[in-house]
């Protein structure tokens, strides 16, 4: 729309420049008029192009100066006494009204156009133009404004329709993603909780048997984490899913895992994978050495106070047991801890630390970044 | 073991109430005196039987009752009548846990804890020691509500390590303090929350609390 009104104005200016150059070579005021019109046009449209839209005050200045004052200035000092010499300045009013129609709100558009019509009627009266010329010119003033406004209204409407369509497509996409996620959960629930409940309710087995109770406890733990994760509503799908996989694998090997997550951030896939693998190895160590059959896995993003300092995503995962522990002075880190935990974390720019003492369990801390 | 601790359970899950009855039946120093689905039912039923409500030493209270009653109001009602309150729930809903402790609950446990952990917590609460649990420490450590109390760096470290599943003894060693001091830190954190829960005692405030607690002719 800026471009369209600008071209309209440019065509009017071209007429002005050619007209003045041909007929009024010896009249400085006519030249000054052209320079003023060109200067103001450059200001209005230059600013509009740079900022992406018109500045209202400049459009008003254009209407008042190019549209209203210029013809009178030419009449008063430029020696313009017949309609033909005033013509080039008068048609600038048409492009001024077109710009006003798209840049101003409705009441002000009417005011600007009315002002232009009135001054131009008076201006042509002053030079004694024939009624046909006057009516024709006023008609072009009005139709410039109306056409520009209709064109602009149509463009905006199309734009709105397009935006609406885009928004609908986006929300449909988000809906699909949520649906896929829910389906994933449903499938997991079907394979675990639902299968267990169905078996128990059919009455064929002893619900109090140790293995049935164990399985129920495991499934309950899964549901508990699921509820917590969905209530968190935080973008931690990747790392949450990766950790959840190793937790379930460990539970499958009869290790009770109390897993808690808080404010996990989005991290690169390879970091999520490394953290999960290292955590899985730490859980393996608990299963083999702690003798308690119970591990605590805690994964949190950043410091708990949230005083992040703008450092970006940070993750701390701890795997803790309450087993016999060991004396770190006398113990050479076994293959498991060294290769799978320390080296795996170092590969992605993270860090692992083991804290233990005889009789006090083991605490493995995985940190990213270092 | 001379003293017997009386216990009441408020939970709307019948199966859990039955399970609790058989669980606690095997513990010599605990006696289950009442079960109910709501706090109102608990207070009403014993009043009908004896003419007066005899508060149990410890009430196990489900965090989210199906009658939609406010956990804070429930806890204050029970505590005012002389019981200590141990809150239990299936899913650790952090915001509600913090709210409960602010309202004066003495401890919090998830329902998946094993019998010995539950019994220890009941004994601690009955003795006025206040029960600690990793799930409660976790809710405190990662509390992001605006009115949360300020914790010292030491209190925070012990809280975080305990929340991560370490024993109090191990958490104390890591912080370079004795287990007793570590326990003091956890007690202090809880006390700070209790204080933060009742910040002011203007007349207006009291009036609001009274209506909150359901005292004004419910």
Coordinates of C-alpha atoms in Angstrom, one line a residue:
Chain A
X1 CA 0.0 0.0 0.0
X2 CA 2.9 2.3 0.7
X3 CA 4.3 1.4 -2.7
X4 CA 1.0 2.0 -4.5
X5 CA 0.4 5.4 -3.1
X6 CA 4.1 6.3 -3.6
X7 CA 3.9 5.4 -7.3
X8 CA 0.7 7.5 -7.5
X9 CA 2.5 10.4 -6.0
X10 CA 5.6 9.9 -8.2
X11 CA 3.4 10.1 -11.3
X12 CA 2.0 13.4 -10.1
X13 CA 5.4 14.8 -9.3
X14 CA 6.7 13.8 -12.7
X15 CA 3.8 15.8 -14.3
X16 CA 4.8 18.7 -12.1
X17 CA 8.5 18.6 -12.9
X18 CA 7.9 18.3 -16.7
X19 CA 5.2 21.0 -16.6
X20 CA 7.3 23.5 -14.7
X21 CA 10.4 22.7 -16.7
X22 CA 8.6 23.3 -20.0
X23 CA 6.4 26.3 -19.2
X24 CA 7.8 28.2 -16.2
X25 CA 11.5 28.2 -16.8
X26 CA 11.8 31.7 -15.5
X27 CA 9.7 31.5 -12.4
X28 CA 11.6 30.6 -9.2
X29 CA 8.5 30.3 -7.1
X30 CA 7.2 27.5 -9.4
X31 CA 10.6 25.7 -8.9
X32 CA 10.5 26.2 -5.2
X33 CA 7.0 24.6 -5.2
X34 CA 8.2 21.6 -7.0
X35 CA 11.2 21.2 -4.7
X36 CA 8.9 21.5 -1.7
X37 CA 6.6 18.9 -3.0
X38 CA 9.4 16.5 -3.9
X39 CA 11.1 17.1 -0.5
X40 CA 7.9 16.4 1.5
X41 CA 7.1 13.3 -0.6
X42 CA 10.6 11.9 0.0
X43 CA 10.1 12.5 3.8
X44 CA 6.7 10.9 4.0
X45 CA 7.3 7.9 1.8
X46 CA 11.0 7.4 2.9
X47 CA 9.9 7.3 6.5
X48 CA 7.0 5.0 5.7
X49 CA 9.3 2.6 3.8
X50 CA 11.9 2.6 6.6
X51 CA 9.5 2.1 9.5
X52 CA 7.1 -0.2 7.6
X53 CA 4.1 2.3 7.9
X54 CA 3.2 5.9 7.5
X55 CA 3.8 8.5 10.3
X56 CA 0.5 10.2 10.8
X57 CA 1.9 13.7 11.4
X58 CA 3.9 13.6 8.2
X59 CA 0.8 12.5 6.2
X60 CA -1.1 15.5 7.7
X61 CA 1.8 17.8 6.7
X62 CA 1.6 16.4 3.2
X63 CA -2.1 17.0 3.0
X64 CA -1.8 20.6 4.3
X65 CA 1.3 21.7 2.4
X66 CA 1.1 19.8 -0.9
X67 CA -2.7 19.7 -1.0
X68 CA -3.8 23.0 0.5
X69 CA -1.0 25.6 0.7
X70 CA 1.0 24.9 -2.5
X71 CA -1.8 25.9 -5.0
X72 CA -2.4 29.2 -3.1
X73 CA 1.3 29.9 -2.8
X74 CA 1.7 29.5 -6.5
X75 CA -1.4 31.7 -7.1
X76 CA -0.1 34.4 -4.8
X77 CA 3.6 34.5 -5.6
X78 CA 4.1 32.2 -8.6
X79 CA 2.1 34.2 -11.0
X80 CA -0.3 31.4 -11.7
X81 CA -3.5 33.0 -13.0
X82 CA -5.1 30.3 -15.1
X83 CA -6.1 26.7 -14.4
X84 CA -3.5 25.2 -16.6
X85 CA -0.5 26.6 -14.7
X86 CA -2.0 25.6 -11.4
X87 CA -2.9 22.1 -12.6
X88 CA 0.3 20.2 -11.6
X89 CA 0.0 21.4 -8.0
X90 CA -3.7 20.7 -7.8
X91 CA -3.4 17.0 -8.8
X92 CA -0.9 16.5 -5.9
X93 CA -4.1 16.8 -3.8
X94 CA -5.3 13.5 -5.3
X95 CA -2.2 11.5 -4.1
X96 CA -2.3 13.3 -0.8
X97 CA -5.9 12.2 -0.3
X98 CA -5.0 8.6 -1.3
X99 CA -2.2 8.5 1.3
X100 CA -4.5 10.0 3.9
X101 CA -7.2 7.4 3.2
X102 CA -5.0 4.5 4.1
X103 CA -2.9 6.1 6.9
X104 CA -5.5 8.0 9.0
X105 CA -8.5 6.7 10.9
X106 CA -12.0 7.1 9.5
X107 CA -13.1 10.5 11.0
X108 CA -9.7 12.1 10.1
X109 CA -9.8 10.7 6.6
X110 CA -13.2 12.5 6.1
X111 CA -11.8 15.7 7.6
X112 CA -8.7 15.6 5.4
X113 CA -10.6 14.9 2.2
X114 CA -13.2 17.6 3.1
X115 CA -10.4 20.1 3.7
X116 CA -8.8 19.2 0.3
X117 CA -12.1 19.5 -1.5
X118 CA -12.8 22.9 0.1
X119 CA -9.4 24.5 -0.6
X120 CA -9.3 23.2 -4.1
X121 CA -12.7 24.5 -4.9
X122 CA -11.7 27.9 -3.6
X123 CA -8.3 27.7 -5.4
X124 CA -10.0 27.0 -8.8
X125 CA -12.5 29.7 -8.2
X126 CA -9.6 32.1 -7.7
X127 CA -8.1 31.3 -11.1
X128 CA -11.5 31.3 -12.7
X129 CA -11.7 27.7 -13.9
X130 CA -14.7 26.4 -15.8
X131 CA -17.2 24.4 -13.7
X132 CA -16.4 21.3 -15.7
X133 CA -12.7 21.4 -14.7
X134 CA -13.6 22.1 -11.1
X135 CA -16.1 19.2 -10.9
X136 CA -13.8 16.9 -12.7
X137 CA -10.9 17.7 -10.3
X138 CA -13.0 17.4 -7.2
X139 CA -14.3 14.1 -8.5
X140 CA -10.7 12.8 -8.9
X141 CA -9.8 13.9 -5.4
X142 CA -12.7 12.0 -3.9
X143 CA -12.3 8.9 -6.0
X144 CA -8.5 8.8 -5.2
X145 CA -9.4 8.6 -1.5
X146 CA -12.2 6.1 -2.0
X147 CA -10.2 3.7 -4.2
X148 CA -7.2 3.8 -2.0
X149 CA -9.4 3.1 1.0
X150 CA -11.3 0.3 -0.6
X151 CA -8.1 -1.3 -1.9
X152 CA -6.5 -1.0 1.6
X153 CA -9.6 -2.5 3.3
X154 CA -9.6 -5.4 0.9
X155 CA -5.9 -6.1 1.5
X156 CA -6.4 -6.0 5.3
X157 CA -9.3 -8.3 5.1
X158 CA -7.3 -10.8 3.0
X159 CA -4.4 -10.5 5.5
X160 CA -6.7 -11.2 8.4
X161 CA -8.2 -14.2 6.7
X162 CA -4.7 -15.5 6.0
X163 CA -3.7 -15.0 9.7
X164 CA -6.8 -16.8 10.9
X165 CA -6.0 -19.7 8.6
X166 CA -2.4 -19.8 9.8
X167 CA -3.5 -19.8 13.5
X168 CA -5.9 -22.6 12.8
X169 CA -3.3 -24.7 11.1
X170 CA -0.9 -24.1 14.0
X171 CA -3.4 -25.0 16.7
X172 CA -4.3 -28.1 14.8
X173 CA -0.6 -29.0 14.6
X174 CA -0.2 -28.5 18.4
X175 CA -3.4 -30.5 19.0
X176 CA -2.0 -33.4 16.9
X177 CA 1.3 -33.3 18.9
X178 CA -0.5 -33.4 22.2
X179 CA -2.7 -36.2 20.9
X180 CA 0.3 -38.2 19.8
X181 CA 1.9 -37.7 23.3
X182 CA -1.3 -38.8 25.0
X183 CA -1.5 -41.9 22.8
X184 CA 2.1 -42.7 23.8
X185 CA 1.1 -42.5 27.4
X186 CA -2.0 -44.6 26.8
X187 CA 0.0 -47.3 25.1
X188 CA 2.4 -47.4 28.1
X189 CA -0.6 -47.5 30.5
X190 CA -2.2 -50.3 28.4
X191 CA 1.0 -52.4 28.6
X192 CA 1.4 -51.9 32.3
X193 CA -1.3 -50.7 34.7
X194 CA -4.3 -51.8 32.6
X195 CA -2.8 -55.3 32.0
X196 CA -2.1 -55.8 35.7
X197 CA -5.5 -54.6 36.9
X198 CA -7.3 -56.7 34.3
X199 CA -5.4 -59.8 35.4
X200 CA -6.1 -59.2 39.1
X201 CA -9.8 -58.4 38.6
X202 CA -10.3 -61.6 36.7
X203 CA -9.5 -63.4 40.0
X204 CA -7.3 -66.1 38.6
X205 CA -4.3 -65.1 40.7
X206 CA -3.5 -64.4 44.3
X207 CA -3.3 -60.6 44.5
X208 CA -1.3 -60.8 47.7
X209 CA 1.5 -62.8 46.2
X210 CA 4.8 -61.0 46.5
X211 CA 5.4 -60.8 42.7
X212 CA 2.0 -59.3 42.1
X213 CA 2.5 -56.7 44.8
X214 CA 5.9 -55.9 43.5
X215 CA 4.4 -55.4 40.0
X216 CA 1.6 -53.2 41.5
X217 CA 4.2 -51.1 43.4
X218 CA 6.2 -50.6 40.2
X219 CA 3.1 -49.6 38.2
X220 CA 2.0 -47.2 40.9
X221 CA 5.4 -45.6 40.9
X222 CA 5.1 -45.1 37.1
X223 CA 1.7 -43.5 37.4
X224 CA 2.9 -41.2 40.2
X225 CA 5.7 -39.9 38.0
X226 CA 3.4 -39.5 35.1
X227 CA 1.0 -37.4 37.0
X228 CA 3.8 -35.3 38.4
X229 CA 5.4 -34.8 35.0
X230 CA 2.2 -33.7 33.3
X231 CA 1.3 -31.3 36.1
X232 CA 4.7 -29.7 35.7
X233 CA 3.9 -28.5 32.2
X234 CA 7.6 -27.8 31.5
X235 CA 9.4 -28.3 28.3
X236 CA 11.5 -31.2 29.5
X237 CA 10.2 -34.0 27.3
X238 CA 13.6 -35.1 25.9
X239 CA 15.5 -35.5 29.2
X240 CA 12.5 -36.6 31.1
X241 CA 11.8 -39.4 28.6
X242 CA 15.4 -40.5 28.5
X243 CA 15.6 -40.8 32.3
X244 CA 12.2 -42.4 32.5
X245 CA 13.5 -45.2 30.2
X246 CA 16.4 -46.1 32.4
X247 CA 14.3 -45.9 35.6
X248 CA 11.8 -48.4 34.1
X249 CA 14.7 -50.6 33.0
X250 CA 16.1 -50.6 36.5
X251 CA 12.6 -51.3 37.9
X252 CA 12.3 -54.2 35.5
X253 CA 15.4 -55.7 37.3
X254 CA 13.6 -55.4 40.7
X255 CA 15.2 -52.2 41.9
X256 CA 12.7 -49.8 43.6
X257 CA 13.4 -46.3 42.3
X258 CA 12.0 -43.2 43.9
X259 CA 12.3 -40.7 41.0
X260 CA 11.6 -37.0 41.4
X261 CA 11.9 -34.4 38.6
X262 CA 11.8 -30.6 38.9
X263 CA 12.0 -27.9 36.2
X264 CA 14.0 -29.9 33.7
X265 CA 15.2 -27.7 30.9
X266 CA 15.5 -28.5 27.2
X267 CA 19.0 -29.8 26.5
X268 CA 20.7 -31.2 23.4
X269 CA 19.7 -34.8 22.6
X270 CA 23.2 -36.1 23.1
X271 CA 23.4 -34.5 26.5
X272 CA 20.0 -36.1 27.5
X273 CA 21.2 -39.5 26.3
X274 CA 24.6 -39.2 28.1
X275 CA 22.8 -38.2 31.4
X276 CA 20.4 -41.0 31.1
X277 CA 23.1 -43.6 30.3
X278 CA 25.2 -42.4 33.2
X279 CA 22.2 -42.5 35.5
X280 CA 21.3 -46.0 34.3
X281 CA 24.9 -47.1 35.2
X282 CA 24.6 -45.5 38.6
X283 CA 21.3 -47.3 39.2
X284 CA 23.0 -50.6 38.1
X285 CA 25.7 -50.0 40.8
X286 CA 23.0 -49.5 43.4
X287 CA 21.3 -52.8 42.3
X288 CA 24.6 -54.7 42.5
X289 CA 26.3 -53.2 45.5
X290 CA 23.9 -51.4 47.8
X291 CA 21.9 -54.4 48.9
X292 CA 18.9 -52.3 49.8
X293 CA 17.0 -52.7 46.6
X294 CA 16.1 -49.0 46.7
X295 CA 17.5 -46.0 44.8
X296 CA 16.6 -42.4 44.8
X297 CA 16.9 -40.6 41.5
X298 CA 16.5 -36.8 41.5
X299 CA 16.8 -34.6 38.4
X300 CA 16.5 -30.9 38.6
X301 CA 17.2 -27.9 36.3
X302 CA 19.4 -25.1 37.5
X303 CA 19.7 -24.1 41.2
X304 CA 16.5 -24.5 43.2
X305 CA 16.3 -20.8 43.9
X306 CA 16.1 -20.1 40.2
X307 CA 18.8 -17.5 40.5
X308 CA 20.1 -18.6 37.2
X309 CA 22.1 -15.5 36.3
X310 CA 21.2 -16.1 32.7
X311 CA 23.6 -19.0 32.3
X312 CA 21.1 -21.0 30.4
X313 CA 20.1 -24.6 30.8
X314 CA 21.7 -26.6 33.7
X315 CA 20.9 -30.0 34.9
X316 CA 21.8 -31.9 38.0
X317 CA 21.0 -35.6 38.4
X318 CA 21.7 -37.4 41.6
X319 CA 21.4 -41.2 42.2
X320 CA 21.5 -42.0 45.9
X321 CA 21.3 -45.2 47.9
X322 CA 21.2 -45.9 51.7
X323 CA 23.4 -49.0 51.4
X324 CA 26.8 -49.7 53.1
X325 CA 28.8 -47.4 50.9
X326 CA 32.6 -47.8 50.7
X327 CA 35.8 -46.1 51.7
X328 CA 36.7 -43.8 48.8
X329 CA 40.4 -43.8 49.9
X330 CA 40.9 -47.5 49.4
X331 CA 38.6 -48.1 46.5
X332 CA 39.8 -47.9 42.9
X333 CA 36.9 -46.8 40.8
X334 CA 35.6 -49.9 39.0
X335 CA 35.0 -50.2 35.4
X336 CA 31.4 -49.3 35.7
X337 CA 31.7 -46.0 37.5
X338 CA 34.8 -44.9 35.6
X339 CA 33.9 -45.7 32.0
X340 CA 30.2 -45.4 32.0
X341 CA 29.7 -42.5 34.4
X342 CA 32.8 -40.3 34.4
X343 CA 33.8 -40.8 30.8
X344 CA 30.3 -40.6 29.5
X345 CA 29.7 -37.3 31.2
X346 CA 33.0 -35.8 30.1
X347 CA 32.2 -36.6 26.5
X348 CA 29.4 -34.1 26.4
X349 CA 31.1 -31.5 28.6
X350 CA 29.5 -32.6 31.9
X351 CA 30.9 -33.8 35.1
X352 CA 30.4 -36.7 37.5
X353 CA 31.2 -36.9 41.2
X354 CA 30.9 -39.8 43.7
X355 CA 30.5 -39.1 47.4
X356 CA 30.5 -42.0 49.9
X357 CA 31.7 -43.2 53.3
X358 CA 31.5 -46.6 55.0
X359 CA 28.0 -47.2 56.2
X360 CA 26.5 -44.1 54.6
X361 CA 25.4 -45.1 51.2
X362 CA 26.6 -43.7 47.9
X363 CA 25.7 -40.4 46.2
X364 CA 26.5 -40.1 42.5
X365 CA 26.1 -36.6 41.1
X366 CA 25.9 -35.9 37.3
X367 CA 26.2 -32.3 36.3
X368 CA 25.8 -30.5 33.0
X369 CA 27.4 -28.3 31.9
X370 CA 30.6 -29.0 34.0
Chain B
X1 CA 6.6 -48.9 74.7
X2 CA 4.4 -48.2 77.8
X3 CA 2.5 -45.4 76.1
X4 CA 0.0 -46.4 73.4
X5 CA -0.4 -43.8 70.6
X6 CA -4.0 -43.4 69.4
X7 CA -4.3 -42.9 65.6
X8 CA -7.2 -41.8 63.4
X9 CA -7.3 -42.0 59.6
X10 CA -9.2 -39.6 57.4
X11 CA -9.2 -40.9 53.8
X12 CA -12.0 -41.4 51.3
X13 CA -10.4 -44.6 49.9
X14 CA -12.1 -47.6 51.7
X15 CA -9.4 -50.0 50.6
X16 CA -6.7 -47.8 52.1
X17 CA -8.7 -47.6 55.4
X18 CA -9.0 -51.4 55.5
X19 CA -5.3 -51.8 54.6
X20 CA -4.3 -49.3 57.4
X21 CA -6.4 -51.2 59.9
X22 CA -4.6 -54.5 59.2
X23 CA -1.2 -52.8 59.0
X24 CA -1.5 -50.9 62.3
X25 CA -3.1 -53.9 64.0
X26 CA 0.3 -55.5 64.0
X27 CA 2.1 -52.7 65.8
X28 CA 1.9 -52.9 69.6
X29 CA 2.2 -49.3 70.5
X30 CA -0.3 -47.9 68.0
X31 CA -4.0 -48.2 68.3
X32 CA -6.4 -47.2 65.4
X33 CA -9.3 -45.5 67.1
X34 CA -11.3 -44.1 64.2
X35 CA -11.5 -43.9 60.4
X36 CA -13.6 -41.5 58.4
X37 CA -13.9 -40.2 54.8
X38 CA -14.0 -36.5 55.8
X39 CA -12.9 -34.4 58.8
X40 CA -16.5 -33.5 59.5
X41 CA -17.4 -37.2 59.6
X42 CA -14.5 -37.9 62.0
X43 CA -15.6 -35.2 64.4
X44 CA -19.3 -35.9 64.1
X45 CA -19.1 -39.7 64.6
X46 CA -17.2 -39.7 67.8
X47 CA -19.3 -36.9 69.2
X48 CA -22.4 -39.0 68.6
X49 CA -20.9 -42.1 70.3
X50 CA -19.4 -40.5 73.4
X51 CA -21.1 -37.2 73.6
X52 CA -17.7 -35.5 73.2
X53 CA -15.0 -35.7 70.6
X54 CA -11.9 -37.4 72.0
X55 CA -9.0 -36.4 69.7
X56 CA -6.6 -39.0 68.6
X57 CA -2.9 -38.4 69.3
X58 CA -2.1 -38.5 65.6
X59 CA -4.5 -38.0 62.7
X60 CA -3.4 -39.4 59.3
X61 CA -5.0 -37.0 56.8
X62 CA -5.3 -37.5 53.1
X63 CA -4.1 -34.3 51.3
X64 CA -6.9 -34.3 48.7
X65 CA -10.2 -35.5 50.0
X66 CA -13.1 -36.1 47.6
X67 CA -15.3 -33.6 49.3
X68 CA -13.0 -30.8 48.0
X69 CA -12.4 -29.4 51.5
X70 CA -9.4 -27.1 51.9
X71 CA -6.4 -29.0 53.4
X72 CA -5.3 -26.0 55.4
X73 CA -8.7 -25.6 57.0
X74 CA -8.8 -29.4 57.8
X75 CA -5.4 -29.3 59.4
X76 CA -6.2 -26.2 61.5
X77 CA -9.5 -27.8 62.7
X78 CA -7.8 -31.0 63.8
X79 CA -4.8 -29.3 65.4
X80 CA -7.0 -26.9 67.4
X81 CA -8.8 -29.9 68.9
X82 CA -5.5 -31.3 70.1
X83 CA -4.4 -33.8 67.5
X84 CA -1.1 -33.8 65.7
X85 CA -1.5 -34.2 61.9
X86 CA 0.5 -36.3 59.6
X87 CA -0.5 -35.6 56.0
X88 CA -0.4 -38.4 53.4
X89 CA -1.1 -38.5 49.7
X90 CA -0.8 -40.7 46.6
X91 CA 0.9 -38.1 44.4
X92 CA 3.3 -35.5 45.9
X93 CA 1.5 -32.3 44.9
X94 CA 4.2 -29.8 46.0
X95 CA 2.1 -26.7 46.3
X96 CA -0.4 -28.4 48.5
X97 CA 2.3 -30.0 50.7
X98 CA 3.9 -26.6 51.4
X99 CA 0.4 -25.2 52.1
X100 CA -0.3 -28.0 54.6
X101 CA 2.9 -27.5 56.5
X102 CA 2.2 -23.8 56.6
X103 CA -1.2 -24.6 58.1
X104 CA 0.5 -26.5 60.9
X105 CA 0.8 -30.1 59.7
X106 CA 3.5 -32.0 61.6
X107 CA 4.8 -34.1 58.6
X108 CA 4.1 -35.4 55.2
X109 CA 4.5 -38.8 53.6
X110 CA 3.5 -40.3 50.2
X111 CA 1.4 -43.4 50.5
X112 CA 3.9 -45.7 48.9
X113 CA 6.1 -45.7 52.0
X114 CA 6.6 -49.0 53.7
X115 CA 5.1 -49.8 57.1
X116 CA 8.3 -49.1 59.2
X117 CA 8.6 -45.6 57.7
X118 CA 5.0 -44.9 58.4
X119 CA 5.3 -46.2 62.0
X120 CA 8.5 -44.2 62.7
X121 CA 6.8 -41.0 61.4
X122 CA 3.7 -41.6 63.6
X123 CA 5.9 -42.1 66.7
X124 CA 8.0 -39.0 65.8
X125 CA 4.9 -36.9 65.3
X126 CA 3.3 -38.1 68.5
X127 CA 6.4 -37.3 70.5
X128 CA 6.4 -33.8 69.1
X129 CA 9.6 -34.3 67.3
X130 CA 8.1 -33.6 63.9
X131 CA 8.5 -36.1 61.1
X132 CA 10.9 -35.5 58.2
X133 CA 10.7 -37.3 54.9
X134 CA 12.6 -36.8 51.6
X135 CA 9.3 -36.0 49.8
X136 CA 8.6 -33.2 52.3
X137 CA 12.2 -31.9 52.0
X138 CA 11.8 -32.0 48.2
X139 CA 8.7 -29.9 48.3
X140 CA 10.5 -27.3 50.5
X141 CA 13.7 -27.3 48.5
X142 CA 12.0 -26.7 45.2
X143 CA 9.2 -24.4 46.5
X144 CA 8.8 -21.5 44.1
X145 CA 5.8 -19.8 45.8
X146 CA 6.4 -16.0 46.4
X147 CA 6.0 -16.1 50.2
X148 CA 8.6 -18.8 50.8
X149 CA 10.9 -18.2 53.7
X150 CA 14.6 -17.5 53.2
X151 CA 16.9 -20.4 54.0
X152 CA 20.6 -20.2 54.9
X153 CA 23.1 -21.9 52.6
X154 CA 23.7 -24.6 55.2
X155 CA 20.0 -25.3 55.7
X156 CA 19.6 -25.4 52.0
X157 CA 22.4 -27.9 51.5
X158 CA 21.2 -30.3 54.1
X159 CA 17.6 -30.0 52.8
X160 CA 18.7 -30.7 49.2
X161 CA 20.8 -33.7 50.2
X162 CA 18.1 -35.1 52.4
X163 CA 15.5 -34.5 49.6
X164 CA 17.8 -36.4 47.2
X165 CA 17.4 -39.5 49.4
X166 CA 20.5 -39.4 51.6
X167 CA 20.2 -40.4 55.2
X168 CA 20.4 -37.6 57.8
X169 CA 23.8 -39.0 58.8
X170 CA 25.2 -38.9 55.3
X171 CA 23.9 -35.5 54.6
X172 CA 25.4 -34.3 57.9
X173 CA 28.8 -35.7 57.0
X174 CA 28.7 -34.0 53.6
X175 CA 27.9 -30.7 55.3
X176 CA 30.6 -31.3 57.9
X177 CA 28.2 -31.2 60.8
X178 CA 26.8 -33.7 63.3
X179 CA 23.6 -35.6 62.5
X180 CA 21.9 -33.7 65.4
X181 CA 22.7 -30.4 63.9
X182 CA 21.5 -31.6 60.5
X183 CA 18.2 -32.6 62.2
X184 CA 18.0 -29.1 63.8
X185 CA 18.4 -27.5 60.4
X186 CA 15.5 -29.5 59.0
X187 CA 13.4 -28.6 62.1
X188 CA 14.3 -25.0 61.5
X189 CA 13.2 -25.0 57.9
X190 CA 9.9 -26.5 59.0
X191 CA 9.5 -23.8 61.7
X192 CA 10.2 -21.1 59.2
X193 CA 7.4 -22.4 57.0
X194 CA 5.0 -22.5 60.0
X195 CA 5.8 -18.9 60.8
X196 CA 5.5 -17.9 57.2
X197 CA 2.1 -19.5 57.1
X198 CA 0.7 -17.2 59.8
X199 CA 2.4 -13.9 59.2
X200 CA 0.2 -11.4 60.9
X201 CA -2.4 -11.3 63.7
X202 CA -4.4 -8.2 63.1
X203 CA -8.1 -8.3 64.1
X204 CA -9.1 -8.4 60.4
X205 CA -6.7 -11.3 59.8
X206 CA -8.1 -13.2 62.7
X207 CA -11.6 -12.7 61.5
X208 CA -10.6 -14.0 58.1
X209 CA -8.9 -17.0 59.6
X210 CA -11.9 -17.8 61.7
X211 CA -14.1 -18.0 58.6
X212 CA -11.4 -19.9 56.8
X213 CA -11.2 -22.5 59.5
X214 CA -15.0 -22.9 59.4
X215 CA -15.5 -21.9 63.0
X216 CA -18.2 -19.4 62.4
X217 CA -21.2 -21.7 62.7
X218 CA -20.6 -24.3 60.0

